[in-house]
Tab-separated table of C-alpha atoms in Angstrom:
chain	number	residue	atom	x	y	z
U	289	UNK	CA	106.036	119.083	94.877
U	290	UNK	CA	103.717	116.084	94.875
U	291	UNK	CA	100.971	116.076	97.486
U	292	UNK	CA	101.356	113.670	100.403
U	293	UNK	CA	98.920	110.750	99.985
U	294	UNK	CA	96.021	110.542	102.455
U	295	UNK	CA	96.428	108.621	105.714
U	296	UNK	CA	94.396	105.676	104.467
U	297	UNK	CA	96.809	105.040	101.609
U	298	UNK	CA	99.919	105.637	103.710
U	299	UNK	CA	98.866	103.276	106.489
U	300	UNK	CA	97.882	100.501	104.103
U	301	UNK	CA	101.148	100.861	102.209
U	302	UNK	CA	103.142	100.955	105.462
U	303	UNK	CA	101.369	97.845	106.721
U	304	UNK	CA	102.357	96.135	103.482
U	305	UNK	CA	105.998	96.964	104.197
U	306	UNK	CA	106.514	100.164	102.213
U	307	UNK	CA	109.288	102.016	104.051
U	308	UNK	CA	108.739	105.387	102.382
U	309	UNK	CA	105.048	105.448	103.306
U	310	UNK	CA	105.892	104.708	106.920
U	311	UNK	CA	108.310	107.629	107.037
U	312	UNK	CA	105.837	109.965	105.349
U	313	UNK	CA	103.128	108.977	107.812
U	314	UNK	CA	105.196	109.861	110.869
U	315	UNK	CA	106.508	113.054	109.296
U	316	UNK	CA	102.986	114.137	108.378
U	317	UNK	CA	101.712	113.839	111.957
U	318	UNK	CA	104.860	114.883	113.805
U	319	UNK	CA	103.827	118.506	114.336
U	320	UNK	CA	100.473	117.572	115.878
U	321	UNK	CA	102.140	114.937	118.072
U	322	UNK	CA	104.675	117.516	119.249
U	323	UNK	CA	101.915	120.044	119.984
U	324	UNK	CA	100.159	117.510	122.216
U	325	UNK	CA	103.411	116.795	124.046
U	326	UNK	CA	104.287	120.475	124.590
U	327	UNK	CA	100.800	121.204	125.890
U	328	UNK	CA	101.058	118.329	128.361
U	329	UNK	CA	104.677	118.688	129.494
U	330	UNK	CA	105.623	122.312	128.870
U	331	UNK	CA	109.295	121.565	128.280
U	332	UNK	CA	110.335	121.364	124.600
U	333	UNK	CA	113.044	118.814	125.453
U	334	UNK	CA	110.624	116.561	127.350
U	335	UNK	CA	108.087	116.955	124.551
U	336	UNK	CA	110.682	115.846	122.009
U	337	UNK	CA	111.443	112.764	124.127
U	338	UNK	CA	107.744	111.915	124.267
U	339	UNK	CA	107.321	112.252	120.495
U	340	UNK	CA	110.345	110.043	119.867
U	341	UNK	CA	109.034	107.403	122.283
U	342	UNK	CA	105.653	107.557	120.577
U	343	UNK	CA	107.233	107.145	117.138
U	344	UNK	CA	108.948	103.934	118.231
U	345	UNK	CA	105.717	102.581	119.690
U	346	UNK	CA	103.845	103.478	116.507
U	347	UNK	CA	106.463	101.906	114.267
U	348	UNK	CA	106.229	98.685	116.216
U	349	UNK	CA	102.433	98.596	116.044
U	350	UNK	CA	101.519	99.963	112.626
U	351	UNK	CA	100.725	96.518	111.231
U	352	UNK	CA	98.118	95.956	113.954
U	353	UNK	CA	96.113	99.131	113.238
U	354	UNK	CA	92.723	98.041	111.897
U	355	UNK	CA	91.320	101.497	111.130
U	356	UNK	CA	93.922	103.258	108.935
U	357	UNK	CA	91.824	106.425	108.714
U	358	UNK	CA	92.104	106.857	112.493
U	359	UNK	CA	95.907	106.872	112.588
U	360	UNK	CA	96.122	110.600	113.447
U	361	UNK	CA	94.032	110.378	116.649
U	362	UNK	CA	95.826	107.136	117.539
U	363	UNK	CA	99.271	108.732	117.261
U	364	UNK	CA	98.185	111.703	119.362
U	365	UNK	CA	96.715	109.366	121.978
U	366	UNK	CA	100.010	107.452	122.122
U	367	UNK	CA	101.787	110.745	122.859
U	368	UNK	CA	99.163	111.805	125.399
U	369	UNK	CA	99.445	108.581	127.383
U	370	UNK	CA	103.239	108.734	127.333
U	371	UNK	CA	103.045	112.292	128.685
U	372	UNK	CA	100.608	111.308	131.436
U	373	UNK	CA	102.917	108.572	132.638
U	374	UNK	CA	105.919	110.911	132.425
U	375	UNK	CA	104.163	113.438	134.671
U	376	UNK	CA	103.542	110.731	137.274
U	377	UNK	CA	107.075	109.341	137.092
U	378	UNK	CA	109.266	111.680	135.035
U	379	UNK	CA	112.132	109.321	134.235
U	380	UNK	CA	110.238	106.116	133.438
U	381	UNK	CA	108.943	104.954	130.067
U	382	UNK	CA	105.232	104.064	130.265
U	383	UNK	CA	105.622	100.595	128.805
U	384	UNK	CA	102.284	99.308	130.082
U	385	UNK	CA	100.206	102.426	129.419
U	386	UNK	CA	99.641	102.633	125.710
U	387	UNK	CA	96.305	103.771	124.327
U	388	UNK	CA	93.550	101.776	122.754
U	389	UNK	CA	94.691	101.936	119.143
U	390	UNK	CA	91.308	102.555	117.508
U	391	UNK	CA	91.458	99.206	115.770
U	392	UNK	CA	87.742	98.693	115.358
U	393	UNK	CA	85.630	95.783	116.590
U	394	UNK	CA	85.655	97.158	120.139
U	395	UNK	CA	88.473	98.376	122.388
U	396	UNK	CA	91.785	96.632	122.207
U	397	UNK	CA	94.981	97.713	123.910
U	398	UNK	CA	98.118	98.173	121.822
U	399	UNK	CA	100.999	95.919	122.864
U	400	UNK	CA	103.716	97.557	124.940
U	401	UNK	CA	107.321	97.539	123.645
U	402	UNK	CA	108.175	94.336	125.504
U	403	UNK	CA	105.190	92.631	123.881
U	404	UNK	CA	106.301	93.947	120.491
U	405	UNK	CA	109.754	92.465	121.090
U	406	UNK	CA	108.205	89.128	122.024
U	407	UNK	CA	105.748	89.030	119.133
U	408	UNK	CA	107.046	86.688	116.444
U	409	UNK	CA	106.559	89.008	113.453
U	410	UNK	CA	106.800	92.552	114.835
U	411	UNK	CA	109.371	91.490	117.410
U	412	UNK	CA	111.685	90.159	114.726
U	413	UNK	CA	111.442	93.516	112.930
U	414	UNK	CA	112.255	95.507	116.081
U	415	UNK	CA	115.093	93.124	117.028
U	416	UNK	CA	116.680	93.478	113.600
U	417	UNK	CA	116.511	97.261	113.938
U	418	UNK	CA	118.074	97.128	117.416
U	419	UNK	CA	121.052	95.243	115.997
U	420	UNK	CA	121.798	98.278	113.813
U	421	UNK	CA	122.479	100.415	116.912
U	422	UNK	CA	125.932	100.758	118.440
U	423	UNK	CA	126.511	98.644	121.599
U	424	UNK	CA	126.161	101.628	123.944
U	425	UNK	CA	122.919	102.811	122.379
U	426	UNK	CA	121.530	99.277	122.143
U	427	UNK	CA	122.057	98.627	125.863
U	428	UNK	CA	120.261	101.760	127.093
U	429	UNK	CA	117.412	101.101	124.641
U	430	UNK	CA	117.016	97.490	125.799
U	431	UNK	CA	116.978	98.568	129.450
U	432	UNK	CA	114.614	101.505	128.909
U	433	UNK	CA	112.061	99.734	126.749
U	434	UNK	CA	112.211	96.062	127.669
U	435	UNK	CA	113.142	95.747	131.365
U	436	UNK	CA	112.081	97.175	134.705
U	437	UNK	CA	115.322	99.187	134.924
U	438	UNK	CA	113.720	102.181	133.217
U	439	UNK	CA	114.682	105.328	135.123
U	440	UNK	CA	117.590	107.439	133.922
U	441	UNK	CA	119.158	107.154	137.370
U	442	UNK	CA	119.063	103.359	137.477
U	443	UNK	CA	120.304	102.989	133.905
U	444	UNK	CA	123.170	105.348	134.739
U	445	UNK	CA	124.037	103.339	137.841
U	446	UNK	CA	123.917	100.011	136.038
U	447	UNK	CA	125.957	101.228	133.059
U	448	UNK	CA	128.379	103.265	135.231
U	449	UNK	CA	127.810	106.444	133.219
U	450	UNK	CA	126.425	109.903	134.146
U	451	UNK	CA	122.676	110.532	133.987
U	452	UNK	CA	123.287	113.144	131.296
U	453	UNK	CA	124.991	110.520	129.158
U	454	UNK	CA	121.978	108.217	129.582
U	455	UNK	CA	119.644	110.957	128.374
U	456	UNK	CA	121.922	111.726	125.428
U	457	UNK	CA	122.253	108.068	124.448
U	458	UNK	CA	118.509	107.503	124.695
U	459	UNK	CA	117.866	110.501	122.452
U	460	UNK	CA	120.323	109.096	119.916
U	461	UNK	CA	118.914	105.592	120.298
U	462	UNK	CA	115.346	106.731	119.680
U	463	UNK	CA	116.286	108.616	116.535
U	464	UNK	CA	118.480	105.832	115.196
U	465	UNK	CA	115.993	103.104	116.135
U	466	UNK	CA	113.224	104.924	114.293
U	467	UNK	CA	115.525	105.239	111.262
U	468	UNK	CA	116.599	101.602	111.575
U	469	UNK	CA	112.999	100.391	111.779
U	470	UNK	CA	112.250	102.178	108.542
U	471	UNK	CA	115.432	100.861	106.910
U	472	UNK	CA	114.850	97.263	107.988
U	473	UNK	CA	111.117	97.004	107.307
U	474	UNK	CA	111.701	95.095	104.074
U	475	UNK	CA	114.850	93.248	105.204
U	476	UNK	CA	114.932	89.601	106.329
U	477	UNK	CA	114.549	89.639	110.105
U	478	UNK	CA	116.156	87.523	112.806
U	479	UNK	CA	113.972	85.147	114.796
U	480	UNK	CA	113.581	87.155	118.021
U	481	UNK	CA	111.373	84.644	119.787
U	482	UNK	CA	113.737	81.746	119.141
U	483	UNK	CA	116.774	83.736	120.304
U	484	UNK	CA	115.030	84.787	123.496
U	485	UNK	CA	113.867	81.219	124.142
U	486	UNK	CA	117.448	79.927	123.859
U	487	UNK	CA	118.744	82.439	126.376
U	488	UNK	CA	115.829	81.968	128.739
U	489	UNK	CA	116.508	78.241	128.766
U	490	UNK	CA	120.185	78.918	129.554
U	491	UNK	CA	119.184	81.284	132.364
U	492	UNK	CA	116.835	78.748	133.894
U	493	UNK	CA	119.369	75.924	133.518
U	494	UNK	CA	121.973	78.057	135.291
U	495	UNK	CA	119.603	78.810	138.174
U	496	UNK	CA	118.475	75.177	138.412
U	497	UNK	CA	122.046	73.882	138.619
U	498	UNK	CA	122.810	76.367	141.416
U	499	UNK	CA	119.703	75.297	143.329
U	500	UNK	CA	120.801	71.673	143.007
U	501	UNK	CA	124.006	72.596	144.788
U	502	UNK	CA	126.171	72.663	141.693
U	503	UNK	CA	128.588	75.282	140.479
U	504	UNK	CA	126.364	76.695	137.712
U	505	UNK	CA	127.445	74.154	135.099
U	506	UNK	CA	125.560	76.027	132.381
U	507	UNK	CA	128.017	78.883	132.774
U	508	UNK	CA	130.890	76.711	131.544
U	509	UNK	CA	129.361	76.411	128.074
U	510	UNK	CA	127.933	79.920	127.918
U	511	UNK	CA	130.870	81.926	129.253
U	512	UNK	CA	134.381	82.551	128.025
U	513	UNK	CA	136.979	81.143	130.495
U	514	UNK	CA	138.442	84.661	130.787
U	515	UNK	CA	135.087	86.383	131.362
U	516	UNK	CA	135.009	89.228	133.880
U	517	UNK	CA	132.193	89.973	136.329
U	518	UNK	CA	131.433	93.449	137.685
U	519	UNK	CA	129.418	93.296	140.899
U	520	UNK	CA	126.877	95.846	142.199
U	521	UNK	CA	129.620	97.161	144.487
U	522	UNK	CA	131.846	97.877	141.488
U	523	UNK	CA	134.246	95.050	142.348
U	524	UNK	CA	135.573	93.058	139.383
U	525	UNK	CA	136.207	89.294	139.600
U	526	UNK	CA	136.515	86.246	137.402
U	527	UNK	CA	133.785	83.737	136.535
U	528	UNK	CA	134.859	81.242	139.214
U	529	UNK	CA	134.166	83.798	141.955
U	530	UNK	CA	130.650	84.291	140.583
U	531	UNK	CA	129.994	80.548	140.481
U	532	UNK	CA	131.296	80.129	144.043
U	533	UNK	CA	129.149	83.031	145.295
U	534	UNK	CA	126.012	81.624	143.698
U	535	UNK	CA	126.677	78.231	145.274
U	536	UNK	CA	127.255	79.822	148.690
U	537	UNK	CA	124.000	81.812	148.494
U	538	UNK	CA	122.134	78.644	147.490
U	539	UNK	CA	123.553	76.835	150.530
U	540	UNK	CA	121.973	79.561	152.666
U	541	UNK	CA	118.594	78.884	151.042
U	542	UNK	CA	118.554	81.805	148.570
U	543	UNK	CA	116.558	81.018	145.442
U	544	UNK	CA	116.631	82.812	142.069
U	545	UNK	CA	113.492	83.170	139.963
U	546	UNK	CA	113.994	84.239	136.351
U	547	UNK	CA	111.351	86.854	135.520
U	548	UNK	CA	112.410	88.257	132.185
U	549	UNK	CA	115.015	87.636	129.491
U	550	UNK	CA	115.830	90.138	126.744
U	551	UNK	CA	118.228	88.860	124.099
U	552	UNK	CA	120.091	90.360	121.181
U	553	UNK	CA	123.166	89.097	119.358
U	554	UNK	CA	125.616	90.986	121.569
U	555	UNK	CA	123.689	91.859	124.766
U	556	UNK	CA	121.525	89.550	126.882
U	557	UNK	CA	119.705	90.737	130.014
U	558	UNK	CA	118.280	88.524	132.754
U	559	UNK	CA	115.928	89.924	135.396
U	560	UNK	CA	115.498	87.735	138.469
U	561	UNK	CA	113.769	87.873	141.830
U	562	UNK	CA	115.807	86.738	144.829
U	563	UNK	CA	113.974	84.817	147.563
U	564	UNK	CA	115.798	84.450	150.872
U	565	UNK	CA	114.627	82.437	153.904
U	566	UNK	CA	112.524	84.280	156.477
U	567	UNK	CA	115.168	83.634	159.123
U	568	UNK	CA	118.022	84.937	156.960
U	569	UNK	CA	120.562	86.555	159.325
U	570	UNK	CA	121.094	89.780	157.322
U	571	UNK	CA	119.198	91.868	154.738
U	572	UNK	CA	119.353	90.385	151.248
U	573	UNK	CA	118.459	92.118	147.942
U	574	UNK	CA	115.115	91.136	146.454
U	575	UNK	CA	116.170	91.314	142.821
U	576	UNK	CA	119.145	90.926	140.496
U	577	UNK	CA	119.735	92.086	136.934
U	578	UNK	CA	122.430	90.410	134.815
U	579	UNK	CA	123.697	92.307	131.766
U	580	UNK	CA	125.776	89.950	129.608
U	581	UNK	CA	128.023	91.124	126.781
U	582	UNK	CA	128.722	88.495	124.135
U	583	UNK	CA	131.626	88.101	121.752
U	584	UNK	CA	131.140	85.512	118.983
U	585	UNK	CA	128.410	83.808	120.977
U	586	UNK	CA	130.325	83.554	124.271
U	587	UNK	CA	129.863	85.878	127.237
U	588	UNK	CA	133.070	87.779	127.921
U	589	UNK	CA	131.789	90.144	130.620
U	590	UNK	CA	128.744	90.653	132.792
U	591	UNK	CA	127.545	93.403	135.078
U	592	UNK	CA	125.299	92.585	138.040
U	593	UNK	CA	122.868	95.109	139.484
U	594	UNK	CA	120.314	95.158	142.303
U	595	UNK	CA	117.297	97.161	141.055
U	596	UNK	CA	115.650	99.638	143.386
U	597	UNK	CA	112.148	98.531	142.433
U	598	UNK	CA	112.216	94.860	141.394
U	599	UNK	CA	109.112	93.272	139.866
């Protein structure tokens, strides 16, 4: 059997787009990454989750690593920081707590997954890989890695599935996303930034039309006439009921502020803060998440959710 090339060669080849080198690099360091995770978390299952999360972070950031020889310590530090955050909040992904990636020229923080998704080059690569996942796996991955709805419990509530199913789907999503990233490294990638910009503009146009006292005119071009809406209560209605409800809330002085938009070809997520007047007569949620499902470019269903811990 041929010897595995040294880290320096593997990283440089991976940064140049060589898929095989990227896979060899992660496989070479997997045992040491797992050892760090087991030592920190104790549970083999939790350690496996941490290693899989770290692999996705590493795959998204390999092209930014300036010191290829330091990739081993960097990978172990990614795992260690993920474990530290997991111990503080067991069911949340530590999106904002990645390590300094030993890039040289002084400390520099690695981008979190949301930043990777938004980055024009790396984000296009990750977005293309996400499109290879099944719809169910893609949705839990988008929520877990790119929104504030990160806990297993909240994802389960939003998706109307058991917590155990969330954990299972995330495990599958991590494995398949890592495989898809390797498979798509040398494939033409979609323009993630442009797609997100389009959907953010639509979100803001929808909110603006509601604030002007309209009936969310932007929805008429974005939504299918037969689209169905599932509310946080579980009630299902048509699109007209949603438009009427938004207009009614606006008449009471409620204002929506779009905070985050995550877009793929078939799933688009809006995160918004809700601002109600100080003299509002009853308690009003402070945030709203919209999960849109698209069919041939038109939204055919949406699920609304009030997050427990909005931004």
